[in-house]
PDB file of C-alpha atoms in Angstrom:
ATOM      1  CA  UNK M   1      31.921   7.046   8.027  1.00  0.00           C
ATOM      2  CA  UNK M   2      28.963   3.906   7.551  1.00  0.00           C
ATOM      3  CA  UNK M   3      26.976   3.259   4.639  1.00  0.00           C
ATOM      4  CA  UNK M   4      23.292   1.935   4.396  1.00  0.00           C
ATOM      5  CA  UNK M   5      20.946   0.740   1.862  1.00  0.00           C
ATOM      6  CA  UNK M   6      17.884   0.561   1.838  1.00  0.00           C
ATOM      7  CA  UNK M   7      14.517  -0.170  -0.685  1.00  0.00           C
ATOM      8  CA  UNK M   8      11.656   2.186  -0.402  1.00  0.00           C
ATOM      9  CA  UNK M   9       8.611  -0.070  -0.408  1.00  0.00           C
ATOM     10  CA  UNK M  10       6.308   1.622  -2.984  1.00  0.00           C
ATOM     11  CA  UNK M  11       6.826  -2.000  -5.606  1.00  0.00           C
ATOM     12  CA  UNK M  12       3.616  -3.341  -5.144  1.00  0.00           C
ATOM     13  CA  UNK M  13       0.832  -0.664  -4.912  1.00  0.00           C
ATOM     14  CA  UNK M  14       0.113  -1.371  -8.481  1.00  0.00           C
ATOM     15  CA  UNK M  15      -2.587  -4.382  -7.008  1.00  0.00           C
ATOM     16  CA  UNK M  16      -4.899  -1.718  -6.640  1.00  0.00           C
ATOM     17  CA  UNK M  17      -4.848  -1.867 -10.166  1.00  0.00           C
ATOM     18  CA  UNK M  18      -7.937  -4.557 -11.635  1.00  0.00           C
ATOM     19  CA  UNK M  19      -6.953  -4.347 -15.410  1.00  0.00           C
ATOM     20  CA  UNK M  20      -4.209  -5.869 -17.482  1.00  0.00           C
ATOM     21  CA  UNK M  21      -1.709  -5.066 -19.570  1.00  0.00           C
ATOM     22  CA  UNK M  22       0.398  -7.344 -21.217  1.00  0.00           C
ATOM     23  CA  UNK M  23       4.788  -6.216 -21.261  1.00  0.00           C
ATOM     24  CA  UNK M  24       6.965  -8.962 -23.508  1.00  0.00           C
ATOM     25  CA  UNK M  25       5.242 -11.512 -22.112  1.00  0.00           C
ATOM     26  CA  UNK M  26       5.183  -9.836 -19.043  1.00  0.00           C
ATOM     27  CA  UNK M  27       1.962  -8.095 -17.316  1.00  0.00           C
ATOM     28  CA  UNK M  28       2.497  -5.377 -15.610  1.00  0.00           C
ATOM     29  CA  UNK M  29      -0.843  -5.125 -13.685  1.00  0.00           C
ATOM     30  CA  UNK M  30      -2.863  -8.814 -12.680  1.00  0.00           C
ATOM     31  CA  UNK M  31      -5.726  -9.377 -10.986  1.00  0.00           C
ATOM     32  CA  UNK M  32      -3.438 -10.284  -8.252  1.00  0.00           C
ATOM     33  CA  UNK M  33       0.206  -8.946  -8.068  1.00  0.00           C
ATOM     34  CA  UNK M  34       3.315 -11.178  -6.460  1.00  0.00           C
ATOM     35  CA  UNK M  35       4.085 -11.810  -3.141  1.00  0.00           C
ATOM     36  CA  UNK M  36       7.296 -12.403  -1.408  1.00  0.00           C
ATOM     37  CA  UNK M  37       7.812 -15.626   0.436  1.00  0.00           C
ATOM     38  CA  UNK M  38       6.894 -14.888   4.120  1.00  0.00           C
ATOM     39  CA  UNK M  39       3.357 -13.599   4.598  1.00  0.00           C
ATOM     40  CA  UNK M  40       2.071 -17.257   3.527  1.00  0.00           C
ATOM     41  CA  UNK M  41      -0.517 -17.164   7.188  1.00  0.00           C
ATOM     42  CA  UNK M  42      -2.290 -14.547   5.339  1.00  0.00           C
ATOM     43  CA  UNK M  43      -5.136 -14.104   2.985  1.00  0.00           C
ATOM     44  CA  UNK M  44      -5.002 -13.878  -0.535  1.00  0.00           C
ATOM     45  CA  UNK M  45      -5.656 -10.307  -1.667  1.00  0.00           C
ATOM     46  CA  UNK M  46      -5.853  -9.053   2.109  1.00  0.00           C
ATOM     47  CA  UNK M  47      -4.075  -6.104   2.870  1.00  0.00           C
ATOM     48  CA  UNK M  48      -2.032  -7.814   5.604  1.00  0.00           C
ATOM     49  CA  UNK M  49      -1.004  -9.546   2.862  1.00  0.00           C
ATOM     50  CA  UNK M  50       0.171  -6.705   0.908  1.00  0.00           C
ATOM     51  CA  UNK M  51       1.855  -5.438   3.760  1.00  0.00           C
ATOM     52  CA  UNK M  52       3.407  -8.292   4.897  1.00  0.00           C
ATOM     53  CA  UNK M  53       5.660  -8.705   1.321  1.00  0.00           C
ATOM     54  CA  UNK M  54       6.026  -4.860   0.794  1.00  0.00           C
ATOM     55  CA  UNK M  55       8.036  -5.674   4.263  1.00  0.00           C
ATOM     56  CA  UNK M  56       9.813  -9.107   3.405  1.00  0.00           C
ATOM     57  CA  UNK M  57      11.451  -7.611   0.437  1.00  0.00           C
ATOM     58  CA  UNK M  58      12.899  -4.804   2.310  1.00  0.00           C
ATOM     59  CA  UNK M  59      14.277  -6.972   5.012  1.00  0.00           C
ATOM     60  CA  UNK M  60      15.157  -8.767   2.509  1.00  0.00           C
ATOM     61  CA  UNK M  61      17.008  -6.344   0.828  1.00  0.00           C
ATOM     62  CA  UNK M  62      17.761  -4.734   3.238  1.00  0.00           C
ATOM     63  CA  UNK M  63      19.322  -7.999   4.709  1.00  0.00           C
ATOM     64  CA  UNK M  64      21.046  -8.878   1.415  1.00  0.00           C
ATOM     65  CA  UNK M  65      22.620  -5.400  -0.504  1.00  0.00           C
ATOM     66  CA  UNK M  66      26.283  -4.408   0.151  1.00  0.00           C
ATOM     67  CA  UNK M  67      27.354  -1.149  -0.476  1.00  0.00           C
ATOM     68  CA  UNK M  68      30.339  -1.149  -2.559  1.00  0.00           C
ATOM     69  CA  UNK M  69      33.682  -0.235  -2.014  1.00  0.00           C
ATOM     70  CA  UNK M  70      33.783   1.916  -5.655  1.00  0.00           C
ATOM     71  CA  UNK M  71      30.827   3.543  -4.763  1.00  0.00           C
ATOM     72  CA  UNK M  72      31.728   4.676  -0.714  1.00  0.00           C
ATOM     73  CA  UNK M  73      34.979   6.253  -2.287  1.00  0.00           C
ATOM     74  CA  UNK M  74      33.275   7.482  -5.366  1.00  0.00           C
ATOM     75  CA  UNK M  75      30.524   9.256  -2.656  1.00  0.00           C
ATOM     76  CA  UNK M  76      27.754   7.422  -4.786  1.00  0.00           C
ATOM     77  CA  UNK M  77      24.653   7.040  -3.861  1.00  0.00           C
ATOM     78  CA  UNK M  78      21.012   7.298  -5.185  1.00  0.00           C
ATOM     79  CA  UNK M  79      18.183   5.728  -6.154  1.00  0.00           C
ATOM     80  CA  UNK M  80      19.133   2.121  -8.465  1.00  0.00           C
ATOM     81  CA  UNK M  81      15.872   1.616 -10.612  1.00  0.00           C
ATOM     82  CA  UNK M  82      15.891  -2.769 -11.115  1.00  0.00           C
ATOM     83  CA  UNK M  83      13.150  -3.614 -13.318  1.00  0.00           C
ATOM     84  CA  UNK M  84      12.140  -7.384 -13.465  1.00  0.00           C
ATOM     85  CA  UNK M  85      10.057 -10.592 -13.623  1.00  0.00           C
ATOM     86  CA  UNK M  86       8.255 -13.068 -11.077  1.00  0.00           C
ATOM     87  CA  UNK M  87       7.747 -15.571 -14.072  1.00  0.00           C
ATOM     88  CA  UNK M  88       4.578 -18.163 -13.417  1.00  0.00           C
ATOM     89  CA  UNK M  89       6.459 -20.633 -11.550  1.00  0.00           C
ATOM     90  CA  UNK M  90       7.917 -17.582  -9.419  1.00  0.00           C
ATOM     91  CA  UNK M  91      10.855 -17.535 -10.372  1.00  0.00           C
ATOM     92  CA  UNK M  92      12.891 -14.322 -10.698  1.00  0.00           C
ATOM     93  CA  UNK M  93      14.117 -13.553 -14.429  1.00  0.00           C
ATOM     94  CA  UNK M  94      15.588 -10.697 -16.054  1.00  0.00           C
ATOM     95  CA  UNK M  95      16.563  -8.578 -14.297  1.00  0.00           C
ATOM     96  CA  UNK M  96      17.294  -5.007 -15.489  1.00  0.00           C
ATOM     97  CA  UNK M  97      18.848  -2.124 -14.626  1.00  0.00           C
ATOM     98  CA  UNK M  98      16.757   1.177 -15.336  1.00  0.00           C
ATOM     99  CA  UNK M  99      18.947   3.815 -13.466  1.00  0.00           C
ATOM    100  CA  UNK M 100      22.094   3.607 -12.326  1.00  0.00           C
ATOM    101  CA  UNK M 101      24.597   5.825  -9.748  1.00  0.00           C
ATOM    102  CA  UNK M 102      27.362   4.014 -11.022  1.00  0.00           C
ATOM    103  CA  UNK M 103      30.510   3.028  -9.215  1.00  0.00           C
ATOM    104  CA  UNK M 104      28.990  -0.482  -8.873  1.00  0.00           C
ATOM    105  CA  UNK M 105      25.583  -0.040  -7.078  1.00  0.00           C
ATOM    106  CA  UNK M 106      23.739  -1.352 -10.376  1.00  0.00           C
ATOM    107  CA  UNK M 107      24.840  -4.299 -10.672  1.00  0.00           C
ATOM    108  CA  UNK M 108      24.748  -4.668  -6.662  1.00  0.00           C
ATOM    109  CA  UNK M 109      21.501  -4.499  -7.314  1.00  0.00           C
ATOM    110  CA  UNK M 110      21.163  -6.813 -10.037  1.00  0.00           C
ATOM    111  CA  UNK M 111      22.852  -9.581  -7.889  1.00  0.00           C
ATOM    112  CA  UNK M 112      20.852  -8.978  -4.821  1.00  0.00           C
ATOM    113  CA  UNK M 113      17.307  -8.951  -6.676  1.00  0.00           C
ATOM    114  CA  UNK M 114      18.906 -12.546  -8.758  1.00  0.00           C
ATOM    115  CA  UNK M 115      19.574 -13.780  -5.681  1.00  0.00           C
ATOM    116  CA  UNK M 116      15.734 -13.653  -4.152  1.00  0.00           C
ATOM    117  CA  UNK M 117      13.611 -16.791  -3.497  1.00  0.00           C
ATOM    118  CA  UNK M 118      11.022 -17.348  -5.569  1.00  0.00           C
ATOM    119  CA  UNK M 119       7.450 -15.432  -5.069  1.00  0.00           C
ATOM    120  CA  UNK M 120       4.382 -16.353  -4.579  1.00  0.00           C
ATOM    121  CA  UNK M 121       3.647 -16.061  -8.875  1.00  0.00           C
ATOM    122  CA  UNK M 122       0.622 -13.170 -10.048  1.00  0.00           C
ATOM    123  CA  UNK M 123      -2.152 -14.055 -11.250  1.00  0.00           C
ATOM    124  CA  UNK M 124      -4.746 -12.755 -13.808  1.00  0.00           C
ATOM    125  CA  UNK M 125      -8.408 -14.552 -13.663  1.00  0.00           C
ATOM    126  CA  UNK M 126      -7.032 -16.983 -11.778  1.00  0.00           C
ATOM    127  CA  UNK M 127      -3.908 -18.448 -13.170  1.00  0.00           C
ATOM    128  CA  UNK M 128      -0.440 -17.808 -12.532  1.00  0.00           C
ATOM    129  CA  UNK M 129       0.978 -15.488 -15.309  1.00  0.00           C
ATOM    130  CA  UNK M 130       4.297 -13.789 -15.926  1.00  0.00           C
ATOM    131  CA  UNK M 131       4.246  -9.458 -13.544  1.00  0.00           C
ATOM    132  CA  UNK M 132       7.311  -6.954 -14.572  1.00  0.00           C
ATOM    133  CA  UNK M 133       8.099  -5.342 -11.520  1.00  0.00           C
ATOM    134  CA  UNK M 134      10.091  -2.305 -10.725  1.00  0.00           C
ATOM    135  CA  UNK M 135      11.905  -1.397  -7.732  1.00  0.00           C
ATOM    136  CA  UNK M 136      13.816   2.113  -6.211  1.00  0.00           C
ATOM    137  CA  UNK M 137      16.937   0.602  -4.282  1.00  0.00           C
ATOM    138  CA  UNK M 138      18.273   3.606  -2.843  1.00  0.00           C
ATOM    139  CA  UNK M 139      22.179   3.472  -1.595  1.00  0.00           C
ATOM    140  CA  UNK M 140      22.754   6.574   0.569  1.00  0.00           C
ATOM    141  CA  UNK M 141      25.531   7.177   2.997  1.00  0.00           C
ATOM    142  CA  UNK M 142      24.643   7.500   6.720  1.00  0.00           C
ATOM    143  CA  UNK M 143      26.342   9.817   9.440  1.00  0.00           C
ATOM    144  CA  UNK M 144      27.101   8.763  12.324  1.00  0.00           C
ATOM    145  CA  UNK M 145      29.203  10.200  14.798  1.00  0.00           C
ATOM    146  CA  UNK M 146      31.752   7.175  15.197  1.00  0.00           C
ATOM    147  CA  UNK M 147      33.100   9.194  18.642  1.00  0.00           C
ATOM    148  CA  UNK M 148      30.032   7.888  20.178  1.00  0.00           C
ATOM    149  CA  UNK M 149      31.796   4.102  20.533  1.00  0.00           C
ATOM    150  CA  UNK M 150      34.445   5.014  22.083  1.00  0.00           C
ATOM    151  CA  UNK M 151      35.902   6.075  25.668  1.00  0.00           C
ATOM    152  CA  UNK M 152      38.296   8.974  26.550  1.00  0.00           C
ATOM    153  CA  UNK M 153      40.538   8.471  28.621  1.00  0.00           C
ATOM    154  CA  UNK M 154      43.793  10.463  29.809  1.00  0.00           C
ATOM    155  CA  UNK M 155      44.188   9.628  33.411  1.00  0.00           C
ATOM    156  CA  UNK M 156      41.790  10.700  36.151  1.00  0.00           C
ATOM    157  CA  UNK M 157      39.756  12.247  33.516  1.00  0.00           C
ATOM    158  CA  UNK M 158      37.237  11.057  31.749  1.00  0.00           C
ATOM    159  CA  UNK M 159      34.791  12.222  29.105  1.00  0.00           C
ATOM    160  CA  UNK M 160      34.254  15.762  30.565  1.00  0.00           C
ATOM    161  CA  UNK M 161      35.391  19.248  30.383  1.00  0.00           C
ATOM    162  CA  UNK M 162      37.901  19.725  32.494  1.00  0.00           C
ATOM    163  CA  UNK M 163      40.247  22.975  34.264  1.00  0.00           C
ATOM    164  CA  UNK M 164      43.743  23.365  33.247  1.00  0.00           C
ATOM    165  CA  UNK M 165      44.341  22.867  36.851  1.00  0.00           C
ATOM    166  CA  UNK M 166      43.263  18.911  36.595  1.00  0.00           C
ATOM    167  CA  UNK M 167      44.978  18.830  32.886  1.00  0.00           C
ATOM    168  CA  UNK M 168      48.439  20.210  34.101  1.00  0.00           C
ATOM    169  CA  UNK M 169      47.895  17.143  36.651  1.00  0.00           C
ATOM    170  CA  UNK M 170      47.744  14.400  33.891  1.00  0.00           C
ATOM    171  CA  UNK M 171      50.859  15.532  31.646  1.00  0.00           C
ATOM    172  CA  UNK M 172      52.857  12.514  31.828  1.00  0.00           C
ATOM    173  CA  UNK M 173      49.665  10.158  31.610  1.00  0.00           C
ATOM    174  CA  UNK M 174      49.150   8.310  28.188  1.00  0.00           C
ATOM    175  CA  UNK M 175      46.130   9.539  26.212  1.00  0.00           C
ATOM    176  CA  UNK M 176      44.128   6.090  25.559  1.00  0.00           C
ATOM    177  CA  UNK M 177      40.715   5.855  23.815  1.00  0.00           C
ATOM    178  CA  UNK M 178      39.190   2.777  23.632  1.00  0.00           C
TER     179      UNK M 178
END
């Protein structure tokens, strides 16, 4: 069974708010929310830059996150909620598990968040400030039919329904799956 972990890109919807709220020296809403790197070609504050940033963080997490073996064995699926702060230099600091599903998923999510590159920091009144963000990271098994990856061959019979007569002809032949 293949597994997949992914992130729902609702991370930066807070950018629509224009007033600031301070939370332990980090704001939760500012004039300009932080941007994940890779979208520098877009204008600051543009919808294109926000969409690019959201997509870039999703891609980073999807490409970096590993479904923990213990979680696979335990059948742990669900959402891990992580909060973290993007400081005025753009560095990700203080990652914290808000909700865990067990099996090592929370620790894996923290590991990925800690490994993030520097962001473009958030701004309040034109000055870089620390901004607290929260993200949901989904851990979900993907039901994939593994038989699609193999070809069945038995004598002259290859991947299709056959008659009894055809089966009898192949009784002395080896069955091969490749």
